Tab-separated table of C-alpha atoms in Angstrom:
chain	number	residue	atom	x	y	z
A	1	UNK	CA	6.794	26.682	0.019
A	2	UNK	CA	6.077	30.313	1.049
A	3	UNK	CA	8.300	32.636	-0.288
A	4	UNK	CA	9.500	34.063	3.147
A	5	UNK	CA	10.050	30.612	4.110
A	6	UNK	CA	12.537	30.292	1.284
A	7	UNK	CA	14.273	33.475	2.332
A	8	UNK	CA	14.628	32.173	5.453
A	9	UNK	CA	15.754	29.084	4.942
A	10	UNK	CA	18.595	30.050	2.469
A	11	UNK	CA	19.590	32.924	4.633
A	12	UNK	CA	19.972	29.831	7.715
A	13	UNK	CA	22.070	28.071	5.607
A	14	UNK	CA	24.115	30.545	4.130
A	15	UNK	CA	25.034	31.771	7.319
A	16	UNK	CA	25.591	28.127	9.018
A	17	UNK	CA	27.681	27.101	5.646
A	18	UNK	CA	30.100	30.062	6.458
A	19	UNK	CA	30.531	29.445	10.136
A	20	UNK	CA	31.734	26.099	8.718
A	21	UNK	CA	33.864	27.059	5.852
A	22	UNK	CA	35.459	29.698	8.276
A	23	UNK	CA	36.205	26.743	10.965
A	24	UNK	CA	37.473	24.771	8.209
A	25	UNK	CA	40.119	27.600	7.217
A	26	UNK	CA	40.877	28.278	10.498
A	27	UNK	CA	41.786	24.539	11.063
A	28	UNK	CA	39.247	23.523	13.768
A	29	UNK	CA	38.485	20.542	12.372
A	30	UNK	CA	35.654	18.971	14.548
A	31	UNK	CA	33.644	21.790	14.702
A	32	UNK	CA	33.839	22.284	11.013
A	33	UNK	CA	33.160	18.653	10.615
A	34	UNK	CA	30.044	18.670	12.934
A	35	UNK	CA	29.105	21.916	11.464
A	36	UNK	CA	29.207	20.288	7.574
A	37	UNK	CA	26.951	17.374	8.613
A	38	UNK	CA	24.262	19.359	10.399
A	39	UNK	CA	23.763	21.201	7.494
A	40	UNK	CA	23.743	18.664	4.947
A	41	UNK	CA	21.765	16.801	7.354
A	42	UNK	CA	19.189	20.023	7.387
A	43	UNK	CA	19.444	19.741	3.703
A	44	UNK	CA	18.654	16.459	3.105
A	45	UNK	CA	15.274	16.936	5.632
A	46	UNK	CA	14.503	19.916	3.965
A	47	UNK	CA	14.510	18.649	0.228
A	48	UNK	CA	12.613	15.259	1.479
A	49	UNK	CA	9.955	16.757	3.418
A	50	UNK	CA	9.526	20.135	0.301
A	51	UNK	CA	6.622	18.190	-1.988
A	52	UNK	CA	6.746	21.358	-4.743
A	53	UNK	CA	10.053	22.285	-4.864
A	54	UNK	CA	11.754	23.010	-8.443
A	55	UNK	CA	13.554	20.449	-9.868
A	56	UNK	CA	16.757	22.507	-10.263
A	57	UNK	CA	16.376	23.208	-6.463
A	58	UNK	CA	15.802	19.453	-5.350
A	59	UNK	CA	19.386	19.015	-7.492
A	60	UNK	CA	21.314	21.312	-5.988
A	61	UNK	CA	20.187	20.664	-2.765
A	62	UNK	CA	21.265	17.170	-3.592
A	63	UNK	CA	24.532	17.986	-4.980
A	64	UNK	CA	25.602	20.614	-1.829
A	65	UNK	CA	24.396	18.113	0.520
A	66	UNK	CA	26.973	15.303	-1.150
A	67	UNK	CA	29.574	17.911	-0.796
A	68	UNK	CA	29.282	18.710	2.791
A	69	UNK	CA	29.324	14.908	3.109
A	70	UNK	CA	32.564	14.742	0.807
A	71	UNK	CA	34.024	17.159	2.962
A	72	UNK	CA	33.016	15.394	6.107
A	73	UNK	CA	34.592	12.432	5.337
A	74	UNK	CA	38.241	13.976	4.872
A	75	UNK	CA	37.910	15.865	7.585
A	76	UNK	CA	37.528	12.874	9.352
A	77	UNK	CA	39.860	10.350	7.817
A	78	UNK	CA	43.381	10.419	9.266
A	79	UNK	CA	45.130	9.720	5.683
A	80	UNK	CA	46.326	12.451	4.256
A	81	UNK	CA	44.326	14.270	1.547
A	82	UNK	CA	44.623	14.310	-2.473
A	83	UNK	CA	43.811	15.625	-5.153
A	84	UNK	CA	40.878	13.963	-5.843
A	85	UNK	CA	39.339	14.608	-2.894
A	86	UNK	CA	36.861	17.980	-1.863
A	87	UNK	CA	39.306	20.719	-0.503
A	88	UNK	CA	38.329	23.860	1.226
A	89	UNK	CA	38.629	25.860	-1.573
A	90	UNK	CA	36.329	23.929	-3.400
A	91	UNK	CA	33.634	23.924	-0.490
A	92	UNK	CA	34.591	28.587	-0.210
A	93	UNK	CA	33.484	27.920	-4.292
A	94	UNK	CA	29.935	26.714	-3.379
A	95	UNK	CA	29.143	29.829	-0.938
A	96	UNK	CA	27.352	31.438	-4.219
A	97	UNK	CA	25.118	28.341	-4.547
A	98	UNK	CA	23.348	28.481	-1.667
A	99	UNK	CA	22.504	31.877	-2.377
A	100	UNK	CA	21.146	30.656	-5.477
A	101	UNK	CA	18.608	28.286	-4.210
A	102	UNK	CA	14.899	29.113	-4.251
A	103	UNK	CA	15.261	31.704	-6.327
A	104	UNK	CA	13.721	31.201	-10.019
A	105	UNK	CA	15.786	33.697	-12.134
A	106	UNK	CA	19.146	32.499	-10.209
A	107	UNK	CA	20.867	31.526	-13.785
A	108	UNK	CA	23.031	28.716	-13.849
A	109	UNK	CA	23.363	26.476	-11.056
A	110	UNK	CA	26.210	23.963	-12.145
A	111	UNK	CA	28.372	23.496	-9.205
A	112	UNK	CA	32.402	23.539	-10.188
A	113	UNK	CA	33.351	21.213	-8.258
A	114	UNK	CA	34.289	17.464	-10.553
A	115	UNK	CA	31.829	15.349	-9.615
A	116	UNK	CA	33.945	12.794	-8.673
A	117	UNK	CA	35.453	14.244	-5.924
A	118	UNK	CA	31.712	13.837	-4.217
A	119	UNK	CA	29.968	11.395	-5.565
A	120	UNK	CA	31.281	8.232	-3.595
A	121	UNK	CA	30.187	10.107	-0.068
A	122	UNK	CA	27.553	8.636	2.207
A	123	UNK	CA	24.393	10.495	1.986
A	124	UNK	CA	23.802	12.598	4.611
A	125	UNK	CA	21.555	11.427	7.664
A	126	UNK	CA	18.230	13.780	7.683
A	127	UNK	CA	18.351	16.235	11.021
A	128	UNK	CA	14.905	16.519	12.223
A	129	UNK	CA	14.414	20.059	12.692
A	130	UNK	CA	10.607	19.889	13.368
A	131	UNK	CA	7.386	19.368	10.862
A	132	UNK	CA	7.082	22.436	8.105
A	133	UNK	CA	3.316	21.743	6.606
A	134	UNK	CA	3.078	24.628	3.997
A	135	UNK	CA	1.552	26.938	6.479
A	136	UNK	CA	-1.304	24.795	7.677
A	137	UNK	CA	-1.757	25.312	10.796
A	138	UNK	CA	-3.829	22.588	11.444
A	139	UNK	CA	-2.819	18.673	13.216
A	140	UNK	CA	-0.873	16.334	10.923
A	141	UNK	CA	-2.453	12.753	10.647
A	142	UNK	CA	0.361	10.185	11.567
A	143	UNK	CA	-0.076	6.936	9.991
A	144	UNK	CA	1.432	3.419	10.784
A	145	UNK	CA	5.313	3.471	11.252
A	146	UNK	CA	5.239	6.858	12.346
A	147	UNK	CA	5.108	8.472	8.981
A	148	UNK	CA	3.559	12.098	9.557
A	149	UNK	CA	1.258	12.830	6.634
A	150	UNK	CA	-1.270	15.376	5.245
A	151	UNK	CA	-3.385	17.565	7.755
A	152	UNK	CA	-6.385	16.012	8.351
A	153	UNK	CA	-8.422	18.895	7.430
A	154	UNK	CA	-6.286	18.140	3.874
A	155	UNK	CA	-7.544	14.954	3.807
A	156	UNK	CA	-10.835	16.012	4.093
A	157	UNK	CA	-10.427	18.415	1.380
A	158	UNK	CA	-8.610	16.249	-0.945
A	159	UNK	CA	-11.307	13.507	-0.779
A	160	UNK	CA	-13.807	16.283	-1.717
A	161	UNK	CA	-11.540	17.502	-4.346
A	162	UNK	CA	-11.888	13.869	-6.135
A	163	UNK	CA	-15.468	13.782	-6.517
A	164	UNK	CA	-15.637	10.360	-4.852
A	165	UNK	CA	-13.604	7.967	-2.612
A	166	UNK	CA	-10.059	9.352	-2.033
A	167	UNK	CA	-7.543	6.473	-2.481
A	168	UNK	CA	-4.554	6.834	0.015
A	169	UNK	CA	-1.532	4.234	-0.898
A	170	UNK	CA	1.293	4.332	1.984
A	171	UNK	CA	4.177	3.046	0.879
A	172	UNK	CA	6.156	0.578	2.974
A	173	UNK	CA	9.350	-0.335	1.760
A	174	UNK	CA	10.750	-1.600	-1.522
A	175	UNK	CA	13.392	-4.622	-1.774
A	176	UNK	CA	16.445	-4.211	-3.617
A	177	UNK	CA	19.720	-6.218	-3.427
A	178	UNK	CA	22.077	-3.202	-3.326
A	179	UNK	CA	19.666	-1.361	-1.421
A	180	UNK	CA	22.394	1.016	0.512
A	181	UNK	CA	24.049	2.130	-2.695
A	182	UNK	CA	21.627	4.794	-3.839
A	183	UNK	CA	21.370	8.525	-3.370
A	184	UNK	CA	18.606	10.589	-2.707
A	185	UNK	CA	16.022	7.630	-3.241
A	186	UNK	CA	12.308	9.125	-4.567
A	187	UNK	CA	9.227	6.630	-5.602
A	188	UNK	CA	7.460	8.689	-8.456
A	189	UNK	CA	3.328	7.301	-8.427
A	190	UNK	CA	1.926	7.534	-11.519
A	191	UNK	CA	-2.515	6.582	-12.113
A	192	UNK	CA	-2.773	5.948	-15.991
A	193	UNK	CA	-5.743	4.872	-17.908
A	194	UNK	CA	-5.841	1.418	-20.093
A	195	UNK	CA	-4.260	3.840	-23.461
A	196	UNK	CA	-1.402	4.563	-20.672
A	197	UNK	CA	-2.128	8.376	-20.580
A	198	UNK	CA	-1.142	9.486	-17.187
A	199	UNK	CA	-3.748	11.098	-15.246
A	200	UNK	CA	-1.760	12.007	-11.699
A	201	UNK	CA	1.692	12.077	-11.058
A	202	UNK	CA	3.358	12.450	-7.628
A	203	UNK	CA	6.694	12.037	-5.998
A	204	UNK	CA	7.711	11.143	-2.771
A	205	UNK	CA	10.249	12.934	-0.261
A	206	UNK	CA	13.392	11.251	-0.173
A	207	UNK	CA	13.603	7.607	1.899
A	208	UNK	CA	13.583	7.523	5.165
A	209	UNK	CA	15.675	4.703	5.873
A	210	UNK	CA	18.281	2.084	3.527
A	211	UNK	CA	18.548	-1.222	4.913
A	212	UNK	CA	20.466	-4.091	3.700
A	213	UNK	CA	18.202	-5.407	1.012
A	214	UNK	CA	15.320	-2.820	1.514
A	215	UNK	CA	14.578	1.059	0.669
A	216	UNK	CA	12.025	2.632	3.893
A	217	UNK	CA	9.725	5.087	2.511
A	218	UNK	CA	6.590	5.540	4.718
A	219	UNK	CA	4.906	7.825	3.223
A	220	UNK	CA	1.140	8.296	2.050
A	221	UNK	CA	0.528	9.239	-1.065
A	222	UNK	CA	-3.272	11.004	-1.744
A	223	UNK	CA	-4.140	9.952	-5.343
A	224	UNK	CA	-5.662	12.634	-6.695
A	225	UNK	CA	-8.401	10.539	-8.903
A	226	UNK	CA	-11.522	8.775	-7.336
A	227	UNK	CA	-11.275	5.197	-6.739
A	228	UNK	CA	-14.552	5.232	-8.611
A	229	UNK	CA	-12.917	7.043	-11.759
A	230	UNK	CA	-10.296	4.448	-11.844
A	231	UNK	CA	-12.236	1.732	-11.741
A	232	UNK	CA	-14.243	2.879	-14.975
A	233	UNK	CA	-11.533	3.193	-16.716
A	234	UNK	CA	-9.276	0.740	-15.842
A	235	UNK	CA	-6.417	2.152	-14.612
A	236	UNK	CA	-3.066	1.201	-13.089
A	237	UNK	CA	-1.114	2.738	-10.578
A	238	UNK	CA	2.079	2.932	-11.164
A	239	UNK	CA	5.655	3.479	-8.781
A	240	UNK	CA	8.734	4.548	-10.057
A	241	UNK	CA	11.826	3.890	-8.366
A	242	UNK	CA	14.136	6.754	-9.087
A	243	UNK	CA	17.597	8.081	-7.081
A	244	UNK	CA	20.052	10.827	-7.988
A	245	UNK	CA	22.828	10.764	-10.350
A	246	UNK	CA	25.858	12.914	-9.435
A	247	UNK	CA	27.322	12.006	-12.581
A	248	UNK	CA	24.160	13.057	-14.831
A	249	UNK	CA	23.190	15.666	-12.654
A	250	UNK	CA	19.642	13.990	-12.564
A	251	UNK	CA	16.899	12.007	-11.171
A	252	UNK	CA	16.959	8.675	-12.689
A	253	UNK	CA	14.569	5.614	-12.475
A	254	UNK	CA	16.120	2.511	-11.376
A	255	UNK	CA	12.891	0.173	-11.556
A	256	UNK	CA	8.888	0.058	-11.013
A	257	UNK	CA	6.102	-1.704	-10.392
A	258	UNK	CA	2.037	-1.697	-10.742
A	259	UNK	CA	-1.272	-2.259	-9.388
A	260	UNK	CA	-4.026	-3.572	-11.251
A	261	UNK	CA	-7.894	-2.195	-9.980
A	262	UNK	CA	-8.278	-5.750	-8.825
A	263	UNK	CA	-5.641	-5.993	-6.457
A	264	UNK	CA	-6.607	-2.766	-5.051
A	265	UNK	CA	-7.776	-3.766	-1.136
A	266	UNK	CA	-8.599	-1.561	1.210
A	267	UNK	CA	-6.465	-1.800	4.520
A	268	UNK	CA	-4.424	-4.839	3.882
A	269	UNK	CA	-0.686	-5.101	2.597
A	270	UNK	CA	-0.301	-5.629	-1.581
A	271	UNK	CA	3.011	-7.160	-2.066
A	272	UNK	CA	4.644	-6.216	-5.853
A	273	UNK	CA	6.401	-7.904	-8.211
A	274	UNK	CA	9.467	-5.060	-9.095
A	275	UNK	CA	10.206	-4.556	-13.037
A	276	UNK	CA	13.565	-3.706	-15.070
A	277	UNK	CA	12.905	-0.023	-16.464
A	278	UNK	CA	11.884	1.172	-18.442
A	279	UNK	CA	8.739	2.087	-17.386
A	280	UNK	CA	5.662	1.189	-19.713
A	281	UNK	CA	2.514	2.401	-18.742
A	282	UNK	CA	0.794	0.010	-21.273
A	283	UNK	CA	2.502	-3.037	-19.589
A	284	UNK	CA	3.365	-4.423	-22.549
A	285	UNK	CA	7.107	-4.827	-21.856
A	286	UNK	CA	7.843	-6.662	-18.689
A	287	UNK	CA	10.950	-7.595	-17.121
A	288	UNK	CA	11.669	-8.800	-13.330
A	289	UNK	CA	14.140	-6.638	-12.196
A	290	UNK	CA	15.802	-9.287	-9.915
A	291	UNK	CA	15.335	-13.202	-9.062
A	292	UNK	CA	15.670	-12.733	-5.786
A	293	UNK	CA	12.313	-12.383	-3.744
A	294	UNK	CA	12.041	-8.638	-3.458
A	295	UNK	CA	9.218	-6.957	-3.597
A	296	UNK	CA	7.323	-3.580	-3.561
A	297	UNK	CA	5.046	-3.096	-0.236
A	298	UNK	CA	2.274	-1.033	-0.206
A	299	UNK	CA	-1.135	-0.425	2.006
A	300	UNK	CA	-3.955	1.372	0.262
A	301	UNK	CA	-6.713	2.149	2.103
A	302	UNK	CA	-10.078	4.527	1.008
A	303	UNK	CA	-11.167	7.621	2.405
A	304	UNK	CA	-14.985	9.092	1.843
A	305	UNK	CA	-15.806	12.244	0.256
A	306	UNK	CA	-17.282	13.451	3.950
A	307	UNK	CA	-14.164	11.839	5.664
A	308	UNK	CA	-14.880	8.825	6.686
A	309	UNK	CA	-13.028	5.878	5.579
């Protein structure tokens, strides 16, 4: 993300945190409420929609956006509060934080707040705020569902860049039994040769939806190695199912699946067994991760060097 985007951003969110915390103290609790889920809702759009954000970022985001939520929800409940729930002196604690984000040399950014007293909250609901594309200025493609994806012109370009036929994979949804329970969702897609050497790795922004047994993605991912390369060596592609861990204070990865060259088929839905992790890029060690029938959905389809598909 441009820098002055960055400055921007954390300066919006500074300021919209304090008009919050300062509602909060002053007791007005339903604008301080409304004003807590906005911005975690911001938050949450922000770090889904941000493809090259730093890692440390994408977890603090995470972790300030649970806290808003946290704080939400005792605003909200009529019991009164404890102990072990977020106060607002813990939420005047994280004012620093948001300063810290987006900037590289910002030190440590442990929140200290116990993780328990936000970890339980529902994830905040993304705000749509409008479509930030890395300062191209050019039209977004939108693909099926209503997913908006890459520029075309950065289509174009990226099937150029591969030095053959650009594979685009969208992916649909993935089925889990306790489907609602995770934060943050991610699918990491990893290309790897027949030795298992990884030759692209990409991650998705965050979900777009949780149903009851399913996790909504919707998103295209642009592999960055020709359908033509893959072929000749035999190589997988691989998804990683990963959400975030308040407790660990990291990304982990809940399950995966794979796709063999042969079941590789342009414009047509490729339905995936899901494996327990963890994740072997030899596939060597497999496990269904459930015995229920749930299932990874995907839709590859191909994209020319000159653009056409």
């Amino acid at each position: 993300m441009d820098p002055n985007n960055e400055t921007a951003l954390r300066k919006q969110w500074t300021t919209l945190f304090k008009q919050a915390v300062d509602e909060d103290s002053w007791g007005q609790v339903v604008e301080a409420q409304e004003h807590y889920v906005k911005l975690g809702g911001l938050i949450t759009a922000k770090s889904s929609a941000m493809q090259n954000v730093a890692s440390a970022d994408r977890d603090l985001m995470n972790r300030l956006a649970l806290c808003l939520s946290a704080r939400a929800k005792v605003l909200r409940s009529t019991a009164e509060a404890t102990e072990k729930d977020i106060s607002h002196a813990d939420m005047k604690l994280l004012s620093p934080f948001f300063e810290k984000l987006f900037v590289p040399s910002a030190g440590d950014t442990k929140i200290p707040i116990p993780s328990s007293k936000y970890e339980s909250a529902p994830p905040c609901k993304p705000v749509a705020v409008g479509i930030v594309l890395s300062g191209d200025d050019d039209e977004p493609v939108a693909t099926g569902g209503g997913a908006t994806q890459m520029p075309a012109e950065s289509v174009i370009k990226a099937a150029k860049s591969v030095g053959g036929t650009l594979v685009a994979v969208r992916i649909d949804r993935i089925g889990l039994k306790d489907a609602q329970v995770y934060i943050n969702p991610t699918m990491t897609v990893i290309v790897a040769d027949q030795l298992g050497t990884s030759l692209d790795t990409q991650d998705t922004p965050v979900a777009v939806e949780k149903r009851v047994n399913h996790v909504v993605f919707n998103n295209t991912v642009y592999l960055r190695v020709s359908l033509e390369q893959m072929q000749k060596e035999g190589c997988g592609i691989f998804f990683e199912f990963k959400h975030f861990k308040p407790k660990k204070n990291k990304m982990s990865v809940r399950c995966w699946a794979f796709m063999e060259m042969a079941e590789l088929r342009k414009d047509e839905e490729i339905v995936l067994e899901i494996y327990h992790k963890p994740t072997d890029l030899r596939k060597r060690r497999l496990r269904l991760h459930s015995e229920k029938d749930l299932f990874l959905h995907v839709f590859p389809t191909f994209v020319k060097g000159g653009g056409g598909t």
